[in-house]
Short mmCIF file of C-alpha atoms in Angstrom, two decimals:
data_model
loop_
_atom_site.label_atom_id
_atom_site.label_comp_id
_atom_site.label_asym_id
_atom_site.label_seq_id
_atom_site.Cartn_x
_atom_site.Cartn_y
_atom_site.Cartn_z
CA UNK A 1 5.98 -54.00 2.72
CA UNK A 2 2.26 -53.32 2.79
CA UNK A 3 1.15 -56.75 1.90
CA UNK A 4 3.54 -58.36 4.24
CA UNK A 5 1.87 -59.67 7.66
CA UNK A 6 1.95 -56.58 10.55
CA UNK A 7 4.21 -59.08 12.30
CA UNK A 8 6.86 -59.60 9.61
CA UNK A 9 6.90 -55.91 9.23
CA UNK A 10 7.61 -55.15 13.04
CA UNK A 11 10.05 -57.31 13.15
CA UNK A 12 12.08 -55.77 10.20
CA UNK A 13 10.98 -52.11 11.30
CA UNK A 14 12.84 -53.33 15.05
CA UNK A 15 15.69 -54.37 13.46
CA UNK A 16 16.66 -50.64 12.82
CA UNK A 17 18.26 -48.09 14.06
CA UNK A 18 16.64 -45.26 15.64
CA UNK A 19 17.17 -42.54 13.23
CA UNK A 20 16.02 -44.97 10.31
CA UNK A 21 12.68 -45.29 12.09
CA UNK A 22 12.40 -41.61 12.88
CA UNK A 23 12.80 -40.90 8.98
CA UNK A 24 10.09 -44.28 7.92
CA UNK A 25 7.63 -42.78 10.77
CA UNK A 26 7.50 -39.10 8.23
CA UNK A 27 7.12 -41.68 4.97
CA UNK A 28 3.41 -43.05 5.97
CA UNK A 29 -0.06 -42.56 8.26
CA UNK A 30 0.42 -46.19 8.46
CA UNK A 31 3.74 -46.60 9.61
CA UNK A 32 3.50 -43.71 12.22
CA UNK A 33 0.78 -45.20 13.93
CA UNK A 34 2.53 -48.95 13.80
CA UNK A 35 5.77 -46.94 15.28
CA UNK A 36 3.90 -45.01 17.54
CA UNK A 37 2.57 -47.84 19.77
CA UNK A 38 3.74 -49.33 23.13
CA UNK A 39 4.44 -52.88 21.66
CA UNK A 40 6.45 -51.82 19.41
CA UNK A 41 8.77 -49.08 20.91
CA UNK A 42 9.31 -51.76 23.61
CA UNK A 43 9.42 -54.41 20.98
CA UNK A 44 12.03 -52.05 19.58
CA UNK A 45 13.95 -51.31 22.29
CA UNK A 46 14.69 -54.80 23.70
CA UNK A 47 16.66 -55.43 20.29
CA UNK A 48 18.45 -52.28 20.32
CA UNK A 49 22.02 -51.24 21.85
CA UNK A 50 22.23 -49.15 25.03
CA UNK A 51 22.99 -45.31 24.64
CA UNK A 52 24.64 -43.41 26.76
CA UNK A 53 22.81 -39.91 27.97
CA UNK A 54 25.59 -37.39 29.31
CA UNK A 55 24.97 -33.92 30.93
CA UNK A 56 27.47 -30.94 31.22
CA UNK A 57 25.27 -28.08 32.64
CA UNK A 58 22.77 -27.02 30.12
CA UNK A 59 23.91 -29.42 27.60
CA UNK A 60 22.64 -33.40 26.99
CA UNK A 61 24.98 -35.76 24.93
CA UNK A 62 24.09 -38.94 23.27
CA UNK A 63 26.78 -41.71 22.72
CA UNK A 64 26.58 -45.03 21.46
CA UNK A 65 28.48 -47.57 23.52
CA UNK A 66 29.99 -49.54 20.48
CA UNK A 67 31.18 -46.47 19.40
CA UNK A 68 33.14 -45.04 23.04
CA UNK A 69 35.57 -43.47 20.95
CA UNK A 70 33.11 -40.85 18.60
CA UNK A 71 32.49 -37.53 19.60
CA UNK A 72 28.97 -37.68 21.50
CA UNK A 73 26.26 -35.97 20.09
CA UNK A 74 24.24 -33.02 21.22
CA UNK A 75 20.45 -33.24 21.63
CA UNK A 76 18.27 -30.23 21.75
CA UNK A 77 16.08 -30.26 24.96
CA UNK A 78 13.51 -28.62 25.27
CA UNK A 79 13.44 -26.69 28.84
CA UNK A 80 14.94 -23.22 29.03
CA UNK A 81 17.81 -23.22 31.61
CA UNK A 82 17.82 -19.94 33.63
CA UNK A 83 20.81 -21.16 35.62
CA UNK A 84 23.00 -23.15 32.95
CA UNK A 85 21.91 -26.18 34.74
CA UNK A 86 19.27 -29.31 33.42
CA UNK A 87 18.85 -32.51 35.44
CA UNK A 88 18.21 -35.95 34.64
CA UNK A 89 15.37 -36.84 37.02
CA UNK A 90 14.91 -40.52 35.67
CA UNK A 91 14.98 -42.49 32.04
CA UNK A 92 13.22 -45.37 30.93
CA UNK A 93 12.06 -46.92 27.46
CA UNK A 94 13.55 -44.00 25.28
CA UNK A 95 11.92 -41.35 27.74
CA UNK A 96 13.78 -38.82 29.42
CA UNK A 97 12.62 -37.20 32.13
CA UNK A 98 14.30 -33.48 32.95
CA UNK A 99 14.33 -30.39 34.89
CA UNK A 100 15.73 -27.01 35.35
CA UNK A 101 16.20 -24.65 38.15
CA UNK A 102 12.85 -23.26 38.13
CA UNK A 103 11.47 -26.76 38.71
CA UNK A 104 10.16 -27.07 35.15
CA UNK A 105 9.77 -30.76 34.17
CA UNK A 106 9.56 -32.09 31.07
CA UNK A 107 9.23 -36.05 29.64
CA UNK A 108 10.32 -35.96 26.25
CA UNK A 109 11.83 -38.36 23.67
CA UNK A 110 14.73 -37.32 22.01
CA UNK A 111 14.89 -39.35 18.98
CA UNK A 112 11.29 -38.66 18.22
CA UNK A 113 11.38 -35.12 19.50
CA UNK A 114 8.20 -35.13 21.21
CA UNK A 115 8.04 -33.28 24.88
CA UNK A 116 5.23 -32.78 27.17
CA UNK A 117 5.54 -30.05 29.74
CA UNK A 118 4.18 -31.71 33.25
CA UNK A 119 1.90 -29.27 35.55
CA UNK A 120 3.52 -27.86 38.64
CA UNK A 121 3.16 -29.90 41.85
CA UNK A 122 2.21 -28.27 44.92
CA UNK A 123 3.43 -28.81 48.47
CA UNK A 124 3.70 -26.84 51.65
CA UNK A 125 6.43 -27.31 54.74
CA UNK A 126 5.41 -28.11 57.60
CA UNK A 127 5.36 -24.95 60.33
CA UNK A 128 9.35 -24.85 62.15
CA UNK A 129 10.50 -27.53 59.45
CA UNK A 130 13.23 -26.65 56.86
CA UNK A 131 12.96 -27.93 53.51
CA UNK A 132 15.83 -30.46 53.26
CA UNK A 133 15.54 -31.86 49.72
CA UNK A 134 13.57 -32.88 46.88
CA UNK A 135 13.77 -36.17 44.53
CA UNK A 136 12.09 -37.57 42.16
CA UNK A 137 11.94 -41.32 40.60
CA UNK A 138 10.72 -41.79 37.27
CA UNK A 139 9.60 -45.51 35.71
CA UNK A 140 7.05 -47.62 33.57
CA UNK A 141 4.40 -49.53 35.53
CA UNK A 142 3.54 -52.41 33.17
CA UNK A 143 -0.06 -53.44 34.40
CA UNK A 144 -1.61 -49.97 33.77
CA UNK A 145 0.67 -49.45 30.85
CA UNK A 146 1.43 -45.64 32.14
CA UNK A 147 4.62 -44.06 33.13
CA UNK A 148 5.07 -42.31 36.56
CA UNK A 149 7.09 -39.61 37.98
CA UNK A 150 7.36 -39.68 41.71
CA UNK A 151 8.47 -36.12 43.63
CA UNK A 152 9.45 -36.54 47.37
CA UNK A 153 10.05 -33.67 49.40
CA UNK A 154 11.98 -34.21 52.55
CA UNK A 155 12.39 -31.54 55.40
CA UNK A 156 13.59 -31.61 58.81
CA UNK A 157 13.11 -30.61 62.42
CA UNK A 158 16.81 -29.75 63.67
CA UNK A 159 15.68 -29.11 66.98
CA UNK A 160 13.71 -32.34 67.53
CA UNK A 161 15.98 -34.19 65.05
CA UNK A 162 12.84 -35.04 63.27
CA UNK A 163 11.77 -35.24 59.81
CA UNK A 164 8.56 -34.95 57.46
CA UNK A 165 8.34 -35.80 54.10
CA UNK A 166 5.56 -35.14 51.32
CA UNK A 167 5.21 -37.58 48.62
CA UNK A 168 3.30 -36.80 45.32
CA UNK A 169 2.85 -38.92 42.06
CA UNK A 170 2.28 -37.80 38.26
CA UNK A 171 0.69 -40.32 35.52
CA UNK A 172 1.00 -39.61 32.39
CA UNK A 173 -2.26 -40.96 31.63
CA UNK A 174 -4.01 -38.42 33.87
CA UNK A 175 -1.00 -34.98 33.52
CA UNK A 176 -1.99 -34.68 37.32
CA UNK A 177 -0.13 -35.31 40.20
CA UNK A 178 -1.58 -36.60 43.31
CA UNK A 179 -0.95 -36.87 47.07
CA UNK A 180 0.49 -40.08 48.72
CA UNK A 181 1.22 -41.42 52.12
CA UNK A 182 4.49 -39.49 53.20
CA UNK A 183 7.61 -41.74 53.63
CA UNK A 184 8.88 -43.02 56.88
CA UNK A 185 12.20 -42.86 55.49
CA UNK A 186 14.98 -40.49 55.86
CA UNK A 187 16.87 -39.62 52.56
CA UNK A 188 20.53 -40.54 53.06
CA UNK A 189 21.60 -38.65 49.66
CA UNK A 190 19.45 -35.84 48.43
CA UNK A 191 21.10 -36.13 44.99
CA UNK A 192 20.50 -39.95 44.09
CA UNK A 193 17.09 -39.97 41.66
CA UNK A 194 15.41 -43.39 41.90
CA UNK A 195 16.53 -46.88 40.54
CA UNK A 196 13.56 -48.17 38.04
CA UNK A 197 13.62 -51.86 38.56
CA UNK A 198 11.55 -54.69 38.99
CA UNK A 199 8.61 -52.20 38.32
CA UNK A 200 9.84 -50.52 41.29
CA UNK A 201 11.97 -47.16 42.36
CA UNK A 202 14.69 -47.25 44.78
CA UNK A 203 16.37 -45.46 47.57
CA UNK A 204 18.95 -45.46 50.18
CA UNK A 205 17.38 -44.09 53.39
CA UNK A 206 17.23 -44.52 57.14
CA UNK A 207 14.95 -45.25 60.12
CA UNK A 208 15.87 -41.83 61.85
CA UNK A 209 18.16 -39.04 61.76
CA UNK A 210 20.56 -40.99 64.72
CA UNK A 211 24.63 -41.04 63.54
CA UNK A 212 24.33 -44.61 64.41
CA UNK A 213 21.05 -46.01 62.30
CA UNK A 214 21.89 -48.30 59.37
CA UNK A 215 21.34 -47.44 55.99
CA UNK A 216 18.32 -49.29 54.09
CA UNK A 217 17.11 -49.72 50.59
CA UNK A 218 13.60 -48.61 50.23
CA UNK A 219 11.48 -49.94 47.21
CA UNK A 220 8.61 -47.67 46.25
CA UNK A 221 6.50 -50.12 44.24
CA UNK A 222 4.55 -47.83 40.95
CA UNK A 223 1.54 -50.63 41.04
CA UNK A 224 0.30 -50.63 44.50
CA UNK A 225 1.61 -47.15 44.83
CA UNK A 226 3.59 -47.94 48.39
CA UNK A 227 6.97 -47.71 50.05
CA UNK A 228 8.44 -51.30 50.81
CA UNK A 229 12.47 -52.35 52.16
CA UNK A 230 14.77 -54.73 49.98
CA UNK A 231 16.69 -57.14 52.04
CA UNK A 232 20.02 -56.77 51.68
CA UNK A 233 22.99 -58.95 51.33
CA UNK A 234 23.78 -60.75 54.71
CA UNK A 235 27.17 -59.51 55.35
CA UNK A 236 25.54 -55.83 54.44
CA UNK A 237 24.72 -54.46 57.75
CA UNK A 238 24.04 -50.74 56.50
CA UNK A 239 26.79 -49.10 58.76
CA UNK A 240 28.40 -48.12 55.58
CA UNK A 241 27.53 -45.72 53.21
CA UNK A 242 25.55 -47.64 50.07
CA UNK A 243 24.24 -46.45 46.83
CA UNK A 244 21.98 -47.73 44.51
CA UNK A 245 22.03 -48.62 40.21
CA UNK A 246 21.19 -50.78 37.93
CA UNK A 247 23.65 -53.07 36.05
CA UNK A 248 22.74 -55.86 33.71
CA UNK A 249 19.24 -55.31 34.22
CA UNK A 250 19.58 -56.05 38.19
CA UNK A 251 19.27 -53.92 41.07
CA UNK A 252 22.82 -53.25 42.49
CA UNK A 253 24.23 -52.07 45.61
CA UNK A 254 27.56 -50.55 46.07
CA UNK A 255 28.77 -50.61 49.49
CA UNK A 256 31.83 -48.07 50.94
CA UNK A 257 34.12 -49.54 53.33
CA UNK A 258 36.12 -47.34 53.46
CA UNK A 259 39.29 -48.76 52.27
CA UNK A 260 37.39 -50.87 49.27
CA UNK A 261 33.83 -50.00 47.40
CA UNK A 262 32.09 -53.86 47.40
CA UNK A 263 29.28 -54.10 44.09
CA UNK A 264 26.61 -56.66 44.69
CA UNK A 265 24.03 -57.48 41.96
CA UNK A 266 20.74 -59.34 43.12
CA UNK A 267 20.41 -61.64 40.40
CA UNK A 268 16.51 -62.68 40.85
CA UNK A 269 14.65 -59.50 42.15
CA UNK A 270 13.12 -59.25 45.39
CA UNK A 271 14.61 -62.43 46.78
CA UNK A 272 17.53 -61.71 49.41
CA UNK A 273 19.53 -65.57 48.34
CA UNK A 274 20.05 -63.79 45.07
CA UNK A 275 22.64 -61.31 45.79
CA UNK A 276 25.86 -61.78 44.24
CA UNK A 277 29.44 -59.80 44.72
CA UNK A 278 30.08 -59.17 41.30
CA UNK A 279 34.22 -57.48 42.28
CA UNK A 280 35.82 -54.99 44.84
CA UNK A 281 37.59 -52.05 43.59
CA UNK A 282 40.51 -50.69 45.97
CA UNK A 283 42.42 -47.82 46.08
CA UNK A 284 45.31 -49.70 44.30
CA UNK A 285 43.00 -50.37 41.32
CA UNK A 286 43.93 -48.23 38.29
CA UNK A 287 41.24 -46.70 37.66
CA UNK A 288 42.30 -42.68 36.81
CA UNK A 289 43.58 -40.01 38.78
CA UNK A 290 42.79 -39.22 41.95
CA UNK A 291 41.26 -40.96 45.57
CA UNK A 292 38.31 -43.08 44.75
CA UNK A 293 35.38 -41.53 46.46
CA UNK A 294 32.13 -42.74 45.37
CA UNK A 295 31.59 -45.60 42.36
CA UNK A 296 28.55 -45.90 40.41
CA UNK A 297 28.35 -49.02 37.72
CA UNK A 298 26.42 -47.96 34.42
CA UNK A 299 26.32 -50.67 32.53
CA UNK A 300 28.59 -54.27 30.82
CA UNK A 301 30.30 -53.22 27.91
CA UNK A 302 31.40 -56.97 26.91
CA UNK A 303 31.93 -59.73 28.63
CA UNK A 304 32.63 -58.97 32.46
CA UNK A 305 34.40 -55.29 31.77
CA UNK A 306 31.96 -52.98 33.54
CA UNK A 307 31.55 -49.22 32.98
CA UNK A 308 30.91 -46.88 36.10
CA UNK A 309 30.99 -43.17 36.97
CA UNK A 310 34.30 -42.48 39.67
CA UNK A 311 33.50 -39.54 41.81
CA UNK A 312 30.16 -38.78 40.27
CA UNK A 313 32.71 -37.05 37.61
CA UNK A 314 33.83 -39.01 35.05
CA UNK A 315 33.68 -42.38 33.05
CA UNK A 316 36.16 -45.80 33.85
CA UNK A 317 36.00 -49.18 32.97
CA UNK A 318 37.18 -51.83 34.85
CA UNK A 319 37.55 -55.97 34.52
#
């Protein structure tokens, strides 16, 4: 393959699957650095199958989703875990990014085994504040060709129903973090990590800590480095609870009524004529045991069958 054009040779190399590359990048200086760069791990990725990454405590699974019915398998992470606990902060290209309970944070590639160990971040809450929550959003921002990790820390006021937040952002480019504008936002679930989509993380949040304030998507955009609100669907008013994913590529929105969970798609990103009700799922649906009480879509599995997480638990399809 040496004589062949670096073109023809990327193309076959993409055509594989990830452990064949992992075993060419040990043959050859040359291949490793051909593997190695941007274009091609993205080149790479847009012609390969979605995996699966699943957590029980300490533990990170892998599973193919043509293969559903193998026994997932185990990757080695590498962050000690104090409490039997890791998180999945964010994904995105092949990169994980992780934590434990001591707040380490690592991005690391699995396939490649590569990690890098990010520096602390430093905040301070504000004086008769308690510290509420933290979050983080991790993506790929295209025009600088670096990957960021946002950390928001939210805290509140209880007496003045008030809040404060303290927004800081990591580049890999730099292994620094840095201060931001906070966000005028109130965090409607402290345990929802950011959407990456449309260069762009996403949260559901609200104007001010008032029972009766709607819920709104916020968009914090990783090029200009700035919070911004998605319009919603027009029969979405925000009165009921909503959660954010990404489906097919799109942003989606899942809104609880109560009675039904309604799963929009916005087909075109950023423009509000886009949305689309892709089903409803009711209580009458068969979808496993139990009340639904939350619904988060993952990902098509063929044709319009969609795979989502019931009760932040475990894994159902539905047509």
């Amino acid at each position: 393959m040496a004589n062949l054009p670096i073109e023809v040779t990327t193309e076959i190399l993409s055509r594989l699957p990830v452990k064949s590359v992992v075993r060419l990048r040990c043959t050859c200086k040359w291949w490793r650095s051909l593997i190695d760069t941007s274009h091609f791990i993205l080149f790479h990725l847009s012609k390969s199958e979605t995996t699966l990454i699943l957590r029980h405590r300490s533990h990170l699974y892998s599973l193919d989703l043509k293969l559903l019915d193998d026994k997932p398998a185990e990757l080695t992470h590498p962050l000690m875990c104090y409490s039997n606990s890791i998180k999945v902060l964010g994904s995105c290209n092949g990169l994980l990014c992780i934590s434990n309970i001591a707040d380490d944070i690592a991005l690391w590639n699995p396939f490649l085994r590569k990690h890098r160990i990010l520096p602390a971040d430093r905040f301070h809450r504000p004086e008769s504040s308690l510290f509420a929550a933290r979050i983080y959003g991790f993506g790929y921002d295209a025009p600088s060709n670096d990957y960021k990790l946002v950390s928001i820390t939210y805290f509140v006021d209880l007496h003045n129903r008030t809040f404060d937040s303290q927004v800081q952002l990591y580049t890999l480019k730099s292994d620094a973090w840095k201060n931001l504008p906070s966000m005028p936002y109130a965090l409607c679930c402290e345990r929802t990590m950011g959407v990456f989509v449309g260069g762009a993380l996403h949260w559901v949040v609200t104007r001010k800590l008032q029972p009766d304030q709607p819920d709104l998507v916020v968009a914090f955009d990783l090029t200009r480095e700035s919070f911004r609100e998605v319009p919603l669907p027009e029969t979405v008013n925000g009165h009921f609870n909503m959660e954010v994913a990404l489906l097919g590529g799109c942003l989606c929105v899942v809104e609880n009524r109560g009675s039904q969970f309604d799963v929009w798609v916005m087909r075109k990103y950023g423009s509000r004529d886009s949305w689309e009700k892709l089903f409803t799922l009711t209580q009458s649906h068969d979808v496993g045991s139990g009340k639904l009480k939350s619904v988060r879509p993952l990902v098509f599995l063929d044709g319009d069958r969609v795979l989502f997480v019931q009760n932040r638990s475990s894994c159902v399809g539905v047509t």
